[in-house]
Structures are given as C-alpha cells and as structure tokens.
Amino acid sequence: MRGWERRHAAQRWWGEGPRAGSVMSAEPPLGMLAELTHRCPLHCPYCSNPLELIAKHNELTTAEWLSVLTQARELGVLQVHLSGGEPLARHDLPELVSHANGLGCYVNLVTSGLGLTESRMTDLAERGLAHVQLSVQGASQQTANLIAGTRAHEHKIAAAELVRAAGLPLSVNVVLHRANHDELADIIALAERMGADRLELANTQYYGWALRNRDALMPTREQLDAAEPIVRAATERVRGHMEIVYVINDYHEAYPKPCMHGWGARQFTLAPNGDVLPCPAATAITTLELDNVRDTPLAEIWYDSASFNAFRGEDWMQEPCRSCELRGKDFGGCRCQAFLLTGDAAATDPVCGKSPQRQLVDDILAADGGEPAFAMRGPVERAR
Amino acid sequence: MLRRGVRLSYDKTRGAHVLLFPEGVLVPNSTAVAVLELCIGKLTVAEIALALRERYDGVREQDVADIVNRLADRRVLEFR
C-alpha cells in the first residue's frame, strides 16, 4: 500500500463536476427529479409545473416508476428527489422509497406536507427516506393560505413536527415574491420554530405559472433592499443550528446563473407521464423534441437523444457566449429563459449584461406591472 | 461525526465512494474516505490519526485536522 502522503498529494480533494467542453462527452447523471404526479392540493401561483398539467390517467404506473428508478441507478443517479405536484398523492410512494433506497440512492421527499400523517411518516422513514423538503408559503396563516389557495398552513406546522419526530433532517423551502417578502423575518423565525436544519429562501424564478404571474409576483426594489440585511443578520444569529440559503432572482443579476451546471450534465427530470427533461422547465422550449421512458431506455435518452445533446458542451453557443471566458462557468445561462424571453433557445441568456438582448430584462424590471390578481394554478382534473 | 442526513456509500457505477447529503453529492478522495470511515463514533482527531497510522504511513495529525475541518465547512461533519 502506498503511503498516506503520496496518496494525499496525488489525488484531488473533491471530484470535479462534469466539464463543459467542445467535445461532447456526457458523464453519468448524479440526480433525478422525479415528478411523480402533477396532482396537488395547493394552487400556488408560482408553481414550477408547466401550464399544461398532466392528468392522472397519463401518469407512469408503479411498475414503470420502479423500472425508471432501477435504470436511473444503473445510469449513475445517486440522488432521487421525489416531487410533484404532491408526491404523497401517489399511493405507491412507500414502495418507490423502498426501491430507491434499496438501490443505494439518497431519497429526498419534496412535499407540501398535506397528506402527511404520523403513520405515513414513520413508514417512509423506516423504508429509508433520507430527507424531507417542506414548502412554506408565508409566515402568517392568512398570507400562506392565500398563496396556497387552500387551508394549508396549519398542516405544514404539523408536518414539520412529524419529520422531526421521525428523526429526519428537514429543509424548509420558501418561494419569495411581492405578497410574502414583507414577512421575511417572521418566515425565518417560523422555520426556526419548525426545527429546520436548512432554510431555502428563493426569490421566484419566472417559468411556468410564475412567468404567467410575473407582474403580480415581482417584488419591489424596496422589498429586495430591505431583505438583504434581514437575511444577513439572521444567517449570523442561527449559524450552527440552521443554514440559510438566500437566492435572488437572476433578472437582478449582471451575469446568468449556471443553470443545471450545464445542459444534460448532472441531473434530469422525469415528468409524470415519463417524458425525460434536461431541465425541470424544459417543456417551455416548444422546439425541443422530448423522449419518453415508455419508448426508449433512460440511458439511451441521457447519452444519445437529440434533446439532451441539443445544448451539451459549447458547440451550440452563439456570440457573445462562444468566445466568452465565462462560458465554462455559467454555460451561457438558462436555455429555457433564453427561449421564453428571446424565442431562441440557443441565444445568450438575456439576463447576462453581455447579451445584446439584456434590454428585454431591463424593460421588464422597469415596467410597473400594477397589481394584477394571481392566476392560481389549476387542478389536474382539467388537464389532458 | 457525520452530520444527520449525510451518508457515505460506495457507488459501483463510478467505482468510488460518495458522500450523499441533502444539498448534493461529493466524491471524496481515498484519503478523505479513510478519515470519514472513522468519523462514526466519538473519536477525537488524535484518535483518528492514531487509527490511520495502523493502516498508512506518514499520517500527520494536522493533515487529519485539516480534512476534518474542510468536511465540517462543507457541512458533512459536525462536532459533538
């Protein structure tokens, strides 16, 4: 056996993530976001599900999901995020948790908390569930229920208790927007009372329902300015027992986000009907032809499909991305956002200060959208 | 100790140990794995270094402390 020091010197500390290179060579994916269903008891106007929801009769069967999980693990997936809609709406959830855990995956449940009972929580924990991510809509019952479009708030407080009683780590996720930004300090206090290990405060990103409601959701400049010192002080105060992650919307940034760490690089999303998406919002790109696990093996879709190769590496890039020194860091930003705002999915993400189309974003920020009413996310019963 | 919610396991697809936790996946090198495998009980850094010396040459306590601190910074380990 080689000596300690030699090993230490010869090997990198952390494995590097996949690199964006001009040669197309995909690495195995690390994570899968499994949208088990689009059914959900909540109607949040910023829902990340597509405007065209998938109906129950088009959802993958239990056998199909079990096969997807097996294929995903063989492909290299280590993290499985069971999401939706509300994943608790699927009665086979315990079976899927057992299977994913048995395969060696880290299983995360992304839930609204509605439908979580003590017996279901205990059962899921015994089956190997590793982590629960609970959404919270606001600090006050009134705001939270208004955003959720139903009486959800008290269920969330109860759900957090169940997660803690089961001994699982808890992340609280809050999407921030104009209607709840002023409650930020109270939201942080609520997450502390819930016993969260981690609090993610993410300003709304405008895709799907959130894009449709952008004028009503966009926080004011004053709200954003007020938020920063609150977050900074709280982060210091709770250090050691709760981690706070605060994400601002990229419209306000000078450079785009490194969306998905590159297209088809680390993670993919399974829609309830088996469509495989390179990004959770990818159905927005209407020019993208998606493949489905009912017709094609997952590995073939990951490595060979037109959709996953469309924006892999750098060959697809236009100027100013093509010659930009940041292209290996931000991968040109978000393809879905480029398509939604410019109509061209291969354009530089227009939030980038170097984009010739940045004016589109500045105009949106400068516009006074007024106080329009929310278009609440519809029920799945009306879906195809 | 490994923080609650963190798992160390072996991935056959990549032929490497992996650290799985809520925020993501890390692929620690073999040195870090050797340390992590000893972060199960309530061993001190000195005790971990002592245990490692039975398997490796040239283990310095400071190196072990550096690794433990870096893993704690990444919220993989916590001190108890």
Coordinates of C-alpha atoms in Angstrom, one line a residue:
Chain A
M1 CA 0.0 0.0 0.0
R2 CA 1.2 3.5 -0.9
G3 CA 2.0 5.9 1.8
W4 CA -0.5 8.4 3.1
E5 CA 1.3 11.5 2.0
R6 CA 1.7 10.3 -1.5
R7 CA -2.0 9.5 -1.8
H8 CA -2.8 12.8 -0.4
A9 CA -0.7 14.6 -2.9
A10 CA -1.7 12.6 -5.9
Q11 CA -5.4 12.8 -5.6
R12 CA -7.8 15.7 -5.9
W13 CA -9.7 16.5 -2.8
W14 CA -13.1 16.6 -4.4
G15 CA -14.2 15.0 -7.6
E16 CA -14.7 17.7 -10.2
G17 CA -18.1 18.1 -11.8
P18 CA -18.6 17.4 -15.5
R19 CA -16.8 20.0 -17.6
A20 CA -18.3 21.9 -20.4
G21 CA -16.1 21.2 -23.4
S22 CA -16.4 21.4 -27.1
V23 CA -16.1 17.6 -27.3
M24 CA -19.4 16.1 -26.4
S25 CA -18.8 13.5 -23.8
A26 CA -21.5 13.3 -21.2
E27 CA -20.8 12.0 -17.7
P28 CA -23.2 9.9 -15.8
P29 CA -26.0 11.9 -14.1
L30 CA -26.0 12.4 -10.3
G31 CA -29.6 13.3 -9.7
M32 CA -33.1 12.7 -10.8
L33 CA -36.0 14.9 -10.1
A34 CA -39.0 12.5 -10.2
E35 CA -42.2 14.4 -10.7
L36 CA -44.5 11.5 -9.6
T37 CA -47.7 13.4 -10.3
H38 CA -48.9 16.9 -11.1
R39 CA -51.9 16.4 -8.7
C40 CA -51.6 18.8 -5.8
P41 CA -53.8 20.1 -3.1
L42 CA -52.2 23.5 -3.4
H43 CA -52.7 26.1 -6.1
C44 CA -49.6 28.3 -5.7
P45 CA -49.4 30.9 -8.5
Y46 CA -45.6 30.4 -8.9
C47 CA -45.9 26.6 -9.3
S48 CA -42.9 25.3 -11.3
N49 CA -45.1 22.7 -13.1
P50 CA -45.9 23.5 -16.7
L51 CA -49.1 25.4 -17.6
E52 CA -50.2 22.2 -19.3
L53 CA -50.6 19.8 -16.4
I54 CA -50.5 16.0 -16.9
A55 CA -53.7 14.1 -15.9
K56 CA -53.7 11.2 -13.6
H57 CA -54.5 8.6 -16.3
N58 CA -51.3 9.6 -18.1
E59 CA -49.0 9.1 -15.1
L60 CA -46.5 6.3 -15.2
T61 CA -47.6 3.1 -13.4
T62 CA -45.9 1.7 -10.3
A63 CA -44.1 -0.9 -12.4
E64 CA -42.9 1.8 -14.7
W65 CA -41.6 4.0 -11.9
L66 CA -39.8 1.1 -10.4
S67 CA -38.1 0.4 -13.7
V68 CA -37.2 4.1 -14.1
L69 CA -35.5 4.0 -10.6
T70 CA -33.6 0.9 -11.5
Q71 CA -32.4 2.3 -14.8
A72 CA -31.5 5.6 -13.2
R73 CA -29.3 3.9 -10.6
E74 CA -27.6 1.8 -13.2
L75 CA -27.0 5.1 -15.2
G76 CA -25.3 6.6 -12.1
V77 CA -28.0 8.5 -10.3
L78 CA -27.3 8.8 -6.6
Q79 CA -29.9 11.4 -5.5
V80 CA -33.6 10.9 -6.1
H81 CA -35.9 13.8 -5.4
L82 CA -39.5 12.5 -5.2
S83 CA -41.6 15.5 -6.1
G84 CA -44.7 16.6 -8.0
G85 CA -47.3 18.1 -7.7
E86 CA -47.7 16.4 -4.3
P87 CA -45.8 13.1 -4.2
L88 CA -48.0 11.9 -1.2
A89 CA -50.9 11.8 -3.7
R90 CA -49.3 8.7 -5.1
H91 CA -50.3 5.6 -3.0
D92 CA -47.3 3.7 -4.2
L93 CA -44.9 6.3 -2.7
P94 CA -43.7 3.9 0.1
E95 CA -42.8 1.2 -2.4
L96 CA -40.9 3.7 -4.6
V97 CA -39.0 5.0 -1.5
S98 CA -38.1 1.4 -0.5
H99 CA -36.9 0.6 -4.0
A100 CA -34.8 3.7 -4.5
N101 CA -33.2 3.3 -1.0
G102 CA -32.5 -0.4 -1.7
L103 CA -30.7 0.6 -4.9
G104 CA -28.4 2.8 -2.8
C105 CA -29.9 6.2 -3.7
Y106 CA -30.3 9.1 -1.4
V107 CA -34.1 9.7 -1.3
N108 CA -35.5 13.2 -0.8
L109 CA -39.2 13.9 -0.4
V110 CA -40.3 17.3 -1.7
T111 CA -43.7 17.9 -0.2
S112 CA -46.3 20.4 0.7
G113 CA -46.8 18.4 3.9
L114 CA -50.5 17.9 3.1
G115 CA -51.4 14.3 3.5
L116 CA -48.5 13.5 5.8
T117 CA -49.7 11.6 8.8
E118 CA -47.7 10.1 11.7
S119 CA -48.1 6.6 10.3
R120 CA -47.1 7.6 6.8
M121 CA -44.1 9.5 8.1
T122 CA -42.9 6.6 10.3
D123 CA -43.4 4.2 7.5
L124 CA -41.4 6.3 5.0
A125 CA -38.6 6.8 7.5
E126 CA -38.4 3.0 8.1
R127 CA -38.2 2.5 4.4
G128 CA -35.1 4.6 4.2
L129 CA -36.3 8.1 3.3
A130 CA -33.2 10.3 3.9
H131 CA -34.5 13.9 3.9
V132 CA -37.7 15.9 3.7
Q133 CA -38.0 19.3 1.9
L134 CA -41.2 21.1 3.1
S135 CA -42.7 24.0 1.3
V136 CA -43.9 27.0 3.3
Q137 CA -45.9 29.8 1.6
G138 CA -45.7 32.6 4.3
A139 CA -45.3 33.3 7.9
S140 CA -48.9 34.2 8.7
Q141 CA -51.7 31.8 8.3
Q142 CA -53.6 34.4 6.2
T143 CA -50.8 35.0 3.7
A144 CA -49.8 31.4 3.5
N145 CA -53.3 30.1 2.8
L146 CA -53.9 32.9 0.3
I147 CA -50.8 31.9 -1.7
A148 CA -51.5 28.2 -1.4
G149 CA -55.1 28.7 -2.4
T150 CA -56.3 26.4 0.4
R151 CA -56.0 26.0 4.1
A152 CA -52.5 24.5 4.2
H153 CA -50.5 26.4 6.8
E154 CA -51.5 24.5 9.9
H155 CA -50.8 21.2 8.1
K156 CA -47.3 22.4 7.4
I157 CA -46.6 23.1 11.0
A158 CA -47.8 19.7 11.9
A159 CA -45.8 18.1 9.1
A160 CA -42.6 19.7 10.3
E161 CA -43.2 18.2 13.7
L162 CA -43.7 14.7 12.2
V163 CA -40.5 15.0 10.3
R164 CA -38.5 15.9 13.4
A165 CA -40.2 13.2 15.4
A166 CA -39.1 10.7 12.8
G167 CA -35.5 11.9 13.2
L168 CA -35.1 13.1 9.6
P169 CA -33.3 16.2 8.5
L170 CA -35.7 18.9 7.4
S171 CA -35.3 21.7 4.8
V172 CA -37.9 24.4 4.6
N173 CA -38.3 25.9 1.2
V174 CA -39.9 29.3 0.7
V175 CA -40.5 30.9 -2.7
L176 CA -40.4 34.7 -2.1
H177 CA -42.4 37.2 -4.1
R178 CA -44.2 40.5 -3.6
A179 CA -47.0 39.1 -1.5
N180 CA -44.8 37.5 1.2
H181 CA -41.5 39.4 1.0
D182 CA -42.5 41.7 3.9
E183 CA -42.9 38.6 6.1
L184 CA -39.3 37.6 5.6
A185 CA -38.1 38.0 9.2
D186 CA -41.2 36.1 10.5
I187 CA -40.7 33.4 7.9
I188 CA -37.1 32.8 9.2
A189 CA -38.5 32.7 12.8
L190 CA -41.1 30.2 11.7
A191 CA -38.5 27.9 10.1
E192 CA -36.5 28.0 13.4
R193 CA -39.6 27.1 15.4
M194 CA -40.2 24.2 12.9
G195 CA -36.7 23.0 13.7
A196 CA -35.4 23.2 10.1
D197 CA -31.8 22.3 9.5
R198 CA -31.8 24.3 6.4
L199 CA -34.0 27.2 5.1
E200 CA -34.0 28.0 1.4
L201 CA -35.4 31.4 0.6
A202 CA -35.6 31.6 -3.1
N203 CA -36.9 34.6 -5.0
T204 CA -39.3 33.4 -7.7
Q205 CA -37.8 32.4 -10.9
Y206 CA -40.1 33.1 -13.8
Y207 CA -41.0 29.9 -15.6
G208 CA -44.4 28.1 -15.9
W209 CA -47.0 29.5 -13.7
A210 CA -44.6 32.0 -12.2
L211 CA -43.9 33.6 -15.6
R212 CA -47.7 33.9 -16.2
N213 CA -48.0 35.7 -12.9
R214 CA -44.8 37.6 -13.1
D215 CA -46.3 41.1 -12.8
A216 CA -48.1 40.1 -9.6
L217 CA -45.1 38.2 -8.1
M218 CA -42.2 40.6 -8.9
P219 CA -41.1 42.1 -5.6
T220 CA -40.4 45.8 -5.4
R221 CA -36.9 47.2 -5.3
E222 CA -37.7 48.4 -1.7
Q223 CA -38.6 44.9 -0.7
L224 CA -35.4 43.5 -2.1
D225 CA -33.3 46.1 -0.4
A226 CA -35.0 45.5 2.9
A227 CA -34.4 41.7 2.7
E228 CA -30.7 41.7 2.5
P229 CA -29.8 43.0 6.0
I230 CA -32.6 40.8 7.5
V231 CA -31.1 37.7 5.8
R232 CA -27.5 38.7 6.7
A233 CA -28.3 39.2 10.4
A234 CA -30.4 36.0 10.7
T235 CA -27.7 33.9 9.0
E236 CA -25.3 35.0 11.7
R237 CA -27.7 34.5 14.5
V238 CA -28.7 31.0 13.6
R239 CA -25.3 29.8 12.5
G240 CA -24.6 26.3 13.8
H241 CA -28.2 25.1 14.0
M242 CA -29.8 26.3 10.8
E243 CA -28.3 27.0 7.4
I244 CA -29.9 29.8 5.4
V245 CA -29.6 29.9 1.7
Y246 CA -30.9 33.1 0.0
V247 CA -31.3 33.2 -3.8
I248 CA -32.1 36.4 -5.6
N249 CA -33.9 36.3 -9.0
D250 CA -31.4 36.4 -11.9
Y251 CA -33.2 39.3 -13.6
H252 CA -31.4 41.4 -11.0
E253 CA -28.0 39.9 -11.6
A254 CA -25.4 41.1 -14.1
Y255 CA -24.5 37.5 -15.1
P256 CA -26.7 34.5 -15.7
K257 CA -26.9 31.5 -13.3
P258 CA -25.0 28.3 -14.2
C259 CA -28.3 26.7 -15.0
M260 CA -28.3 22.9 -14.2
H261 CA -24.5 23.1 -14.1
G262 CA -24.8 22.7 -17.9
W263 CA -27.4 21.1 -20.0
G264 CA -27.5 17.3 -19.7
A265 CA -24.6 17.4 -17.3
R266 CA -25.7 16.4 -13.8
Q267 CA -29.4 16.0 -13.5
F268 CA -32.6 15.3 -15.3
T269 CA -36.3 15.4 -14.6
L270 CA -38.9 12.8 -15.2
A271 CA -42.3 14.2 -15.9
P272 CA -45.4 12.3 -14.5
N273 CA -46.0 10.8 -18.0
G274 CA -42.5 9.5 -18.5
D275 CA -41.1 12.4 -20.6
V276 CA -37.5 13.0 -19.8
L277 CA -36.5 16.6 -19.4
P278 CA -32.9 18.1 -19.4
C279 CA -34.3 20.8 -17.1
P280 CA -37.5 20.9 -15.0
A281 CA -38.7 23.8 -17.1
A282 CA -37.8 22.3 -20.5
T283 CA -41.3 21.8 -21.7
A284 CA -41.3 25.6 -22.1
I285 CA -38.9 25.1 -25.1
T286 CA -41.6 24.1 -27.7
T287 CA -39.0 23.4 -30.3
L288 CA -37.4 20.7 -28.2
E289 CA -38.5 17.2 -29.0
L290 CA -38.7 15.1 -25.8
D291 CA -38.2 11.4 -25.4
N292 CA -40.2 9.2 -23.1
V293 CA -39.1 6.2 -21.0
R294 CA -42.1 4.3 -22.2
D295 CA -40.5 4.1 -25.6
T296 CA -36.7 4.5 -25.0
P297 CA -34.4 3.3 -22.3
L298 CA -33.2 6.0 -19.9
A299 CA -29.5 5.5 -20.7
E300 CA -30.2 6.0 -24.4
I301 CA -32.1 9.2 -23.7
W302 CA -29.4 10.6 -21.4
Y303 CA -26.5 9.9 -23.8
D304 CA -27.9 9.9 -27.3
S305 CA -31.2 11.8 -27.5
A306 CA -31.5 15.0 -29.6
S307 CA -33.0 16.8 -26.6
F308 CA -30.1 16.1 -24.2
N309 CA -27.4 16.8 -26.8
A310 CA -29.1 20.0 -28.0
F311 CA -27.1 22.2 -25.6
R312 CA -24.4 20.0 -24.3
G313 CA -20.9 21.3 -24.4
E314 CA -20.2 24.5 -26.3
D315 CA -20.8 23.8 -29.9
W316 CA -24.3 25.2 -29.8
M317 CA -23.2 28.6 -28.5
Q318 CA -23.5 31.9 -30.3
E319 CA -21.7 35.1 -29.7
P320 CA -21.2 36.6 -27.2
C321 CA -21.1 33.2 -25.3
R322 CA -18.9 31.4 -27.9
S323 CA -15.8 33.5 -27.2
C324 CA -16.7 34.5 -23.6
E325 CA -14.2 33.5 -20.9
L326 CA -17.1 32.7 -18.5
R327 CA -18.7 30.1 -20.8
G328 CA -17.3 27.2 -18.9
K329 CA -18.6 28.7 -15.6
D330 CA -22.2 29.7 -16.5
F331 CA -22.7 27.6 -19.6
G332 CA -24.5 30.6 -21.3
G333 CA -27.1 30.7 -18.6
C334 CA -30.5 29.2 -18.8
R335 CA -31.8 27.7 -22.1
C336 CA -35.4 27.9 -21.1
Q337 CA -35.1 31.5 -20.1
A338 CA -33.4 32.3 -23.4
F339 CA -36.2 30.7 -25.3
L340 CA -39.0 32.3 -23.2
L341 CA -37.7 35.8 -23.4
T342 CA -36.0 35.8 -26.9
G343 CA -37.6 33.0 -28.7
D344 CA -34.3 31.4 -29.4
A345 CA -33.2 28.6 -27.0
A346 CA -29.5 28.9 -28.2
A347 CA -29.3 32.6 -27.5
T348 CA -27.2 34.0 -24.7
D349 CA -29.4 34.1 -21.6
P350 CA -30.8 37.7 -21.8
V351 CA -30.1 38.4 -18.1
C352 CA -26.4 38.5 -19.0
G353 CA -25.1 42.0 -19.2
K354 CA -23.2 41.0 -22.3
S355 CA -26.3 39.8 -24.1
P356 CA -27.4 42.1 -26.9
Q357 CA -30.9 41.5 -25.6
R358 CA -30.4 42.5 -22.0
Q359 CA -32.8 45.4 -22.7
L360 CA -35.7 42.9 -22.6
V361 CA -35.0 42.2 -19.0
D362 CA -34.4 45.8 -18.0
D363 CA -37.7 46.7 -19.6
I364 CA -39.5 44.1 -17.5
L365 CA -37.8 45.4 -14.4
A366 CA -38.6 49.0 -15.2
A367 CA -42.3 48.3 -16.1
D368 CA -44.9 48.9 -13.5
G369 CA -47.0 45.8 -13.8
G370 CA -49.7 47.2 -11.5
E371 CA -51.4 45.0 -9.0
P372 CA -52.9 42.2 -11.1
A373 CA -54.7 39.3 -9.5
F374 CA -53.0 35.9 -9.3
A375 CA -53.9 33.2 -11.9
M376 CA -53.9 30.3 -9.4
R377 CA -52.5 27.0 -10.6
G378 CA -55.4 24.9 -11.9
P379 CA -56.4 21.5 -10.7
V380 CA -55.2 18.5 -12.6
E381 CA -58.8 17.3 -13.3
R382 CA -58.8 19.9 -16.1
A383 CA -55.6 18.6 -17.5
R384 CA -55.0 16.4 -20.5
Chain B
M1 CA -19.4 12.6 13.4
L2 CA -21.3 12.6 10.1
R3 CA -24.0 15.2 10.2
R4 CA -27.5 14.0 10.4
G5 CA -28.8 13.2 6.9
V6 CA -25.3 12.5 5.5
R7 CA -24.5 9.1 4.1
L8 CA -21.2 7.6 3.0
S9 CA -21.6 4.8 0.5
Y10 CA -19.8 3.1 -2.4
D11 CA -21.0 3.8 -6.0
K12 CA -20.4 0.8 -8.3
T13 CA -21.1 2.9 -11.4
R14 CA -18.3 5.3 -10.7
G15 CA -16.1 2.9 -8.7
A16 CA -15.8 5.4 -6.0
H17 CA -17.0 6.3 -2.5
V18 CA -19.6 9.0 -2.5
L19 CA -21.0 11.3 0.2
L20 CA -24.7 11.8 -0.1
F21 CA -26.5 14.6 1.6
P22 CA -29.5 16.9 1.1
E23 CA -27.7 19.5 -0.9
G24 CA -25.8 17.2 -3.3
V25 CA -23.2 14.6 -3.8
L26 CA -19.4 14.8 -3.1
V27 CA -16.8 12.4 -4.4
P28 CA -14.2 12.4 -1.6
N29 CA -10.7 11.1 -2.5
S30 CA -9.4 8.0 -0.8
T31 CA -7.7 10.0 2.0
A32 CA -10.9 11.7 2.9
V33 CA -12.7 8.3 2.8
A34 CA -10.2 6.8 5.2
V35 CA -10.9 9.7 7.6
L36 CA -14.7 9.6 7.0
E37 CA -14.9 5.9 7.8
L38 CA -13.5 6.7 11.3
C39 CA -16.0 9.5 11.9
I40 CA -18.6 7.1 13.2
G41 CA -18.0 7.1 16.9
K42 CA -16.8 9.9 19.2
L43 CA -13.2 9.7 18.3
T44 CA -11.0 12.8 18.6
V45 CA -8.8 13.9 15.7
A46 CA -5.8 12.5 17.6
E47 CA -7.6 9.1 18.0
I48 CA -8.5 9.1 14.3
A49 CA -4.9 9.9 13.3
L50 CA -3.7 7.0 15.6
A51 CA -6.1 4.6 14.0
L52 CA -5.0 5.7 10.5
R53 CA -1.3 5.1 11.4
E54 CA -2.1 1.4 11.7
R55 CA -3.1 1.4 8.0
Y56 CA -1.0 4.2 6.4
D57 CA 2.5 5.6 6.7
G58 CA 3.2 9.3 7.3
V59 CA -0.1 10.3 8.8
R60 CA 0.2 13.7 10.5
E61 CA -2.4 14.8 12.9
Q62 CA -2.5 18.3 11.3
D63 CA -3.5 16.7 8.0
V64 CA -6.3 14.8 9.6
A65 CA -7.5 18.0 11.4
D66 CA -7.4 19.9 8.0
I67 CA -9.5 17.2 6.4
V68 CA -12.0 17.2 9.3
N69 CA -12.3 21.0 9.2
R70 CA -12.8 21.0 5.5
L71 CA -15.5 18.4 5.8
A72 CA -17.2 20.4 8.6
D73 CA -17.1 23.5 6.4
R74 CA -19.0 21.6 3.7
R75 CA -21.5 20.6 6.4
V76 CA -20.6 16.9 6.0
L77 CA -19.3 16.5 9.5
E78 CA -20.3 18.1 12.8
F79 CA -18.5 18.2 16.1
R80 CA -20.1 16.6 19.1

